Short mmCIF file of C-alpha atoms and ligand atoms in Angstrom, two decimals:
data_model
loop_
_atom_site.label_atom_id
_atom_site.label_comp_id
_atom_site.label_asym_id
_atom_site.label_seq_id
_atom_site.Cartn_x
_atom_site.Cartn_y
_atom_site.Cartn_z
CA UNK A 1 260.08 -102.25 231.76
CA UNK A 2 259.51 -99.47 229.03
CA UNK A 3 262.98 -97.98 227.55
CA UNK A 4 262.23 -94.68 229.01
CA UNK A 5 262.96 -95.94 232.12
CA UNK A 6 266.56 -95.60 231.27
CA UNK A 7 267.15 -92.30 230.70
CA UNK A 8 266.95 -89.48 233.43
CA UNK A 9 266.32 -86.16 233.12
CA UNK A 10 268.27 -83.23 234.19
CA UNK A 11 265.85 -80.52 234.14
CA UNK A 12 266.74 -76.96 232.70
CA UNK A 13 263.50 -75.13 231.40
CA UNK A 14 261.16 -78.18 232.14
CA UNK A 15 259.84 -77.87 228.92
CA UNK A 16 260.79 -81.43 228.11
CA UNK A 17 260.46 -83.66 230.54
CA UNK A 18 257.11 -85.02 231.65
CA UNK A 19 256.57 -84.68 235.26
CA UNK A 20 254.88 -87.81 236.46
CA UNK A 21 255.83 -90.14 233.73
CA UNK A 22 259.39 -89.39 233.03
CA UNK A 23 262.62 -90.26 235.30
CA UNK A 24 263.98 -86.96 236.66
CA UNK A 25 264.26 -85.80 240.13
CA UNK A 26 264.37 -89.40 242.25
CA UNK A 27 264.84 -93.21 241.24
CA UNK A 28 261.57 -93.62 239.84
CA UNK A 29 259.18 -91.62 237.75
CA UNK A 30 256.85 -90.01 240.24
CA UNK A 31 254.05 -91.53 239.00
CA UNK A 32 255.31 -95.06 240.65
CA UNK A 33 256.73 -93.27 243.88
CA UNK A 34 252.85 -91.58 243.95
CA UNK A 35 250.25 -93.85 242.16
CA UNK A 36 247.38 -92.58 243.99
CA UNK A 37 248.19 -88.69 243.17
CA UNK A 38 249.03 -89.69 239.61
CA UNK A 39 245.33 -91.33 239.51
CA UNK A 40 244.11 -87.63 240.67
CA UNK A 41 246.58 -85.90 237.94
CA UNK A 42 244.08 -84.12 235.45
CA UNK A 43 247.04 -84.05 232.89
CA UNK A 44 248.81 -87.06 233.07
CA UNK A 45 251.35 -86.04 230.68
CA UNK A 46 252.10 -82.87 231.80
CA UNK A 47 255.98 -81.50 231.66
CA UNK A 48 257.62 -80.35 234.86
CA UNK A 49 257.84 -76.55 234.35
CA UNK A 50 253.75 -76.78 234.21
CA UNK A 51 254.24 -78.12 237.89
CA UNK A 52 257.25 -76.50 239.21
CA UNK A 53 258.51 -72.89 239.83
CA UNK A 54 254.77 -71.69 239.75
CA UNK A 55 253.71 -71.22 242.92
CA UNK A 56 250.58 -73.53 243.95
CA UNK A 57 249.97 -75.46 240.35
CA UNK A 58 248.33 -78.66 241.34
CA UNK A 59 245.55 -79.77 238.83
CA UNK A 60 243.68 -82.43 240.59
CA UNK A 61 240.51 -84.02 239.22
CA UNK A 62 239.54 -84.23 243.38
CA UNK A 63 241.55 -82.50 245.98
CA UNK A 64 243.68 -85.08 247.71
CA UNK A 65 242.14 -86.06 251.06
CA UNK A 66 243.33 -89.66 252.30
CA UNK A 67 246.12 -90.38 254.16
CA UNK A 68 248.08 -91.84 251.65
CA UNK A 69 247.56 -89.13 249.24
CA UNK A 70 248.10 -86.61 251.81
CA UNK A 71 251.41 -88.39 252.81
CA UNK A 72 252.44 -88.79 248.65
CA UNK A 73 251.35 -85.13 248.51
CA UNK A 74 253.75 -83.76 251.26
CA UNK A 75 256.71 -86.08 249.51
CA UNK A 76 255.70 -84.51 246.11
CA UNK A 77 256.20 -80.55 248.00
CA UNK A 78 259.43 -81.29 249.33
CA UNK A 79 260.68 -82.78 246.06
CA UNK A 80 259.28 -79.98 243.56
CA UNK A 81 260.84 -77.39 246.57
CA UNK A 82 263.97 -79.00 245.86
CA UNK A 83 263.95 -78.23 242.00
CA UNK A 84 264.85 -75.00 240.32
CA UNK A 85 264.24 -74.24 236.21
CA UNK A 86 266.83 -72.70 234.73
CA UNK A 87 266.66 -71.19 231.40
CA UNK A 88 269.09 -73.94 229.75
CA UNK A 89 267.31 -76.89 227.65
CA UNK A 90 266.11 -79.98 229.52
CA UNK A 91 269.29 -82.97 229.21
CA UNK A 92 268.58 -87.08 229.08
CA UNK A 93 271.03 -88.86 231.05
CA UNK A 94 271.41 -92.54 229.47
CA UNK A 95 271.07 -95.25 232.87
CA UNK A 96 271.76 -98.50 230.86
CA UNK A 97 275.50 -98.42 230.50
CA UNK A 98 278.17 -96.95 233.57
CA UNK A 99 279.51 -94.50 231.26
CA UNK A 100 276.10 -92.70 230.03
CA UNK A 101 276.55 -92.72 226.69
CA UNK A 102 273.44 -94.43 224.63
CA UNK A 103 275.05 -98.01 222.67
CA UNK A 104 272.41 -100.16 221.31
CA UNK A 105 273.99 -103.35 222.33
CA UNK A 106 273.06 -101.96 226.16
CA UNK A 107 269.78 -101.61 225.38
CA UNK A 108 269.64 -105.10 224.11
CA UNK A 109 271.27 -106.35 227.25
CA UNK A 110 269.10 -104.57 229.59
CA UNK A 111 266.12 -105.86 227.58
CA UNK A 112 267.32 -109.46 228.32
CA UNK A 113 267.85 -109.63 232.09
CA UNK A 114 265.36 -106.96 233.08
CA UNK A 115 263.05 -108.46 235.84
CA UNK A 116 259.25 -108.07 235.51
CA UNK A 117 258.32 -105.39 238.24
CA UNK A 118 254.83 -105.34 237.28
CA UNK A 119 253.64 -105.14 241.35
CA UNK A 120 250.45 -104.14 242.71
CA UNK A 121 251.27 -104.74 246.34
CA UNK A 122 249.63 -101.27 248.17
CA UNK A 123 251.91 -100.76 251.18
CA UNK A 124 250.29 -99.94 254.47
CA UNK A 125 252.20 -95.95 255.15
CA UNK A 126 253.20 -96.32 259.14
CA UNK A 127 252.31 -92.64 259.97
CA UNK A 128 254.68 -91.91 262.76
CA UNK A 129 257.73 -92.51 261.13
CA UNK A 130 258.87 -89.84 258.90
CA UNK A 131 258.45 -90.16 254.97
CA UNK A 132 261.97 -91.14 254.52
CA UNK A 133 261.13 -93.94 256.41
CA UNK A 134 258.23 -94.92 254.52
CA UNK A 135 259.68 -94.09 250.79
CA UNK A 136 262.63 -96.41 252.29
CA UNK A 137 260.08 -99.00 252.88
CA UNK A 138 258.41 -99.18 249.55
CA UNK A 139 261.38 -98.69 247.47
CA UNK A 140 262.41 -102.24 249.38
CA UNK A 141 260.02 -104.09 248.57
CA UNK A 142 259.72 -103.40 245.34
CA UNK A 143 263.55 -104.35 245.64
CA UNK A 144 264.43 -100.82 244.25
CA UNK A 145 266.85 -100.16 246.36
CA UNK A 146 270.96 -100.28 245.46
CA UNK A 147 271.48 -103.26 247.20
CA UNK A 148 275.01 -105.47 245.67
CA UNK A 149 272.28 -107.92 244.01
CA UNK A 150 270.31 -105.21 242.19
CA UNK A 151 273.10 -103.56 240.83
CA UNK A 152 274.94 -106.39 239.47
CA UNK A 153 271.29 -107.19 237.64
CA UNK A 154 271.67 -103.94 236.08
CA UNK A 155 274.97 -104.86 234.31
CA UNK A 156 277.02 -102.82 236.97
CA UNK A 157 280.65 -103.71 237.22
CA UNK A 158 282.84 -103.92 239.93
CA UNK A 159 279.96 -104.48 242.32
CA UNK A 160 280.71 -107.16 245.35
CA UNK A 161 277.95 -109.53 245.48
CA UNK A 162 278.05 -111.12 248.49
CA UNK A 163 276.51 -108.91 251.84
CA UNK A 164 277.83 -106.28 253.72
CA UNK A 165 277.16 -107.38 256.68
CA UNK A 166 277.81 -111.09 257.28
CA UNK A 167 280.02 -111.73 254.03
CA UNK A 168 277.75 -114.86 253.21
CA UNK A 169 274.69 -114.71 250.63
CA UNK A 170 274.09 -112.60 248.09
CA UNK A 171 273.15 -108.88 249.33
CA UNK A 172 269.09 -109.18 248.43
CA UNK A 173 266.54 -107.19 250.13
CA UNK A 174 265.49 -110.45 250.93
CA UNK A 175 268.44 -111.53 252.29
CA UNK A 176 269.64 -108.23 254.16
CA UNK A 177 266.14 -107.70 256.08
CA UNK A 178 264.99 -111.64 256.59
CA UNK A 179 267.73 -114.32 256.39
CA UNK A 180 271.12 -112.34 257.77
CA UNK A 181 272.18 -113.12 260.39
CA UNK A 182 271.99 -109.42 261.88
CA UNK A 183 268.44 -108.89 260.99
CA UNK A 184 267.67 -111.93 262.72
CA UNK A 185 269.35 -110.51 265.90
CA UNK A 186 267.50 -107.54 265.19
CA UNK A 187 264.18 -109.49 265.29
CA UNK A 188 264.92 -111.41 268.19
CA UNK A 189 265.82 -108.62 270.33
CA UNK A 190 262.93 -106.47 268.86
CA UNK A 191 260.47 -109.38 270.01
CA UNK A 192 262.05 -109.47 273.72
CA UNK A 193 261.99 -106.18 274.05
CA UNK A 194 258.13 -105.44 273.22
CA UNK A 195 256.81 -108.99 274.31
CA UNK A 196 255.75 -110.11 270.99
CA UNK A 197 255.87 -113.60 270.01
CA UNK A 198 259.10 -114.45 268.04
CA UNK A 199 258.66 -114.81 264.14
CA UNK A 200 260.26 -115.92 261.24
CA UNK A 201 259.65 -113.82 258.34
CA UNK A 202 260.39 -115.80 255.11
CA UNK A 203 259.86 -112.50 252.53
CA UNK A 204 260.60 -108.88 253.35
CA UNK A 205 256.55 -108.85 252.58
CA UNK A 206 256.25 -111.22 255.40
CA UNK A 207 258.41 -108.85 257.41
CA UNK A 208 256.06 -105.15 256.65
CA UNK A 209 253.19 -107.44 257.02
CA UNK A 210 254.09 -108.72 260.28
CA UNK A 211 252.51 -106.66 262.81
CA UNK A 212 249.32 -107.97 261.79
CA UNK A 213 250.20 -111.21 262.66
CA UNK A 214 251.48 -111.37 266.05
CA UNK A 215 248.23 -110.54 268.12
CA UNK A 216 248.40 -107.01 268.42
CA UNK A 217 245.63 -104.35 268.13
CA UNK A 218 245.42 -100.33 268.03
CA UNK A 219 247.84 -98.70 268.50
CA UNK A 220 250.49 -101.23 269.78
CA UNK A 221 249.78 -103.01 266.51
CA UNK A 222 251.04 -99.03 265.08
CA UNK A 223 253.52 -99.16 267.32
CA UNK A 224 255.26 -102.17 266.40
CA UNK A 225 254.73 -101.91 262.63
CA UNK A 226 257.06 -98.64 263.11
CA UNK A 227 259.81 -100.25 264.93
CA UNK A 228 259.88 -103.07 262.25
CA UNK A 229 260.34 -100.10 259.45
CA UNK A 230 262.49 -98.04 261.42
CA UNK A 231 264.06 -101.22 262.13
CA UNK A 232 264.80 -101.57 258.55
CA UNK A 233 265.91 -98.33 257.99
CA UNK A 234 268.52 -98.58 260.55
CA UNK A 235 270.14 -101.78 259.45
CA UNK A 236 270.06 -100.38 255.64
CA UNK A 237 272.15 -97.19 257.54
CA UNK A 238 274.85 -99.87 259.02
CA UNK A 239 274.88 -101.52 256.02
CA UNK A 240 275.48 -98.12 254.31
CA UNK A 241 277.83 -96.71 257.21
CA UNK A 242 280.27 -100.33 256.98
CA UNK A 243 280.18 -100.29 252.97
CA UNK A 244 280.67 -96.65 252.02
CA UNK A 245 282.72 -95.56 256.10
CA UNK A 246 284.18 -98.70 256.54
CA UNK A 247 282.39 -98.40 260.08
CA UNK A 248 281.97 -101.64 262.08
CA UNK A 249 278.68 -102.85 262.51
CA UNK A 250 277.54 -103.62 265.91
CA UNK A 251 274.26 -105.09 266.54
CA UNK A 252 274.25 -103.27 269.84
CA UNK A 253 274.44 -100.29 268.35
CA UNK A 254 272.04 -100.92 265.82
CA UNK A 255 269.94 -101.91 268.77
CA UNK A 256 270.16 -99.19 270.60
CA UNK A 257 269.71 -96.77 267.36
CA UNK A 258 266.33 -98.33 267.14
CA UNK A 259 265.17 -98.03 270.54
CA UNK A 260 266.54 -93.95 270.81
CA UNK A 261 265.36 -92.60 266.92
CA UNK A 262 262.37 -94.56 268.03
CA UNK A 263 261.89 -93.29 271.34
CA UNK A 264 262.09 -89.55 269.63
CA UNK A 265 259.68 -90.24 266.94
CA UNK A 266 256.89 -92.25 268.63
CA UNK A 267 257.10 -89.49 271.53
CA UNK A 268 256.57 -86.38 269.06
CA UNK A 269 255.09 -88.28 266.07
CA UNK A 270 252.54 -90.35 268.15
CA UNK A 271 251.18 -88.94 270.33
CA UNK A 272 252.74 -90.21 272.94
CA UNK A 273 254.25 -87.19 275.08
CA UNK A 274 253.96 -88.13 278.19
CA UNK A 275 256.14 -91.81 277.67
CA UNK A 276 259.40 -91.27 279.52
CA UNK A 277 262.73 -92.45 278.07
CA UNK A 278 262.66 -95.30 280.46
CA UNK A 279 259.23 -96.68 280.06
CA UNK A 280 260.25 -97.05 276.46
CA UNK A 281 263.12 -98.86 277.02
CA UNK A 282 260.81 -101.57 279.21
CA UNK A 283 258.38 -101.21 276.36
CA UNK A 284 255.72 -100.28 279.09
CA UNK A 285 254.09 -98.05 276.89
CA UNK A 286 250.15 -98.05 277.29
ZN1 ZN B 1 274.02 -110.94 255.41
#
């Protein structure tokens, strides 16, 4: 993982910080969080103020036109609407040690026991759940999200390792989405509840892949891909809710979280405006 990974940039006139390639505005240089915009980028090095604060600024070697670009393309507008310049120099924040301040020997020990995260798994984008959703998704399985495992890898101290949520194993995304013993409720009530044959996911790649697998076509198979990442989404919000709230988790709860956010998004998001609340909830839904 190159060094420059490790610092962030706090952005002042944008005159320093490179826009796709630097860290800046989320965990990960946009360049990773949208590889098939950066691949349309005319100036892959370009610094943020030549992309922010201007109005339309895009320089695209073809205008963006598939779905995934067009779905990277409306994450890219919300985050650049979210940044203001301001006339004070750009700032590097140093990531490898807790108290920001740049030591050599941390940059030797993050050398060491970084992973390799050289991936080139393309995630399928489920298009009626909301980006959130969706960045959520592919942040997991590139394991990039804060789970107790990856922060203790990156040297953080303090950090419980075992998981939130059943107090046994360490807290992977591996672990929190596949073997737990609430995610497994999860699935097993999912499957009831939409007719699906039960499954056993052994990788959270098994999991996003799963829909494909369990003899669905159209648009159940969209269908049930969505409640599987919304799924996700919602057990990562217990998890969040018990750690950071102290909030009990319940799996009814989380249960019936899925079935109402889902019953909301699938009705407005896909097309599907004439299901009634209680057709959902008996999954009759074609
Ligand atoms: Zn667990």
């Amino acid at each position: 993982m190159p060094l420059r990974r490790f610092f962030k940039g706090v952005v002042g006139d944008g005159e320093c910080i490179a826009f796709w390639l630097d860290l800046w505005v989320c965990n990960e240089p946009l360049k990773d969080l949208c590889p098939n915009l950066f691949r349309l980028e005319k100036d892959k090095k370009c610094r943020v103020k030549c992309r922010v604060g201007l109005g339309e600024v895009w320089k695209w070697s073809s205008m963006p036109a598939s779905e995934t670009e067009m779905a990277e393309l409306d994450f890219l507008d919300s985050v650049v609407e979210s940044v203001n310049l301001e006339g004070r120099r750009d700032k590097w924040q140093w990531l490898g040690d807790m108290s920001g301040e740049f030591k050599v020997c941390s940059v030797r020990r993050l050398i060491y026991s970084e992973l390799d995260y050289s991936n080139n798994y393309v995630l399928k984008w489920c298009k009626w759940l909301p980006i959130k959703c969706n960045v959520f998704i592919w942040q997991a399985e590139m394991s990039k999200i804060p789970t107790s495992d990856a922060l203790r890898r990156r040297n953080m101290v303090g950090v419980e390792g075992s998981c939130a949520l059943c107090g046994e194993g360490s807290e992977s995304v591996e672990h929190l989405f596949t073997n737990c013993w609430v995610a497994m409720r999860v699935w097993n009530h999912i499957c009831s509840w939409t007719r699906v044959q039960h499954f056993f996911a052994f990788s959270f790649r098994d999991l996003i892949e799963v829909h494909k697998h369990v003899g669905l076509k159209g648009k159940a198979k969209k269908v049930f891909q969505g409640i599987i990442f919304l799924s996700c989404w919602v057990i990562w919000r217990a998890r969040n809710k018990l750690k950071f709230e102290g909030k009990q988790v319940k799996i009814e709860e989380v249960i019936s979280d899925i079935k109402s956010i889902g019953f909301l998004w699938v009705r407005s998001r896909a097309k599907f405006s004439n299901l009634s609340c209680s057709n959902w909830c008996k999954y009759d839904i074609v």
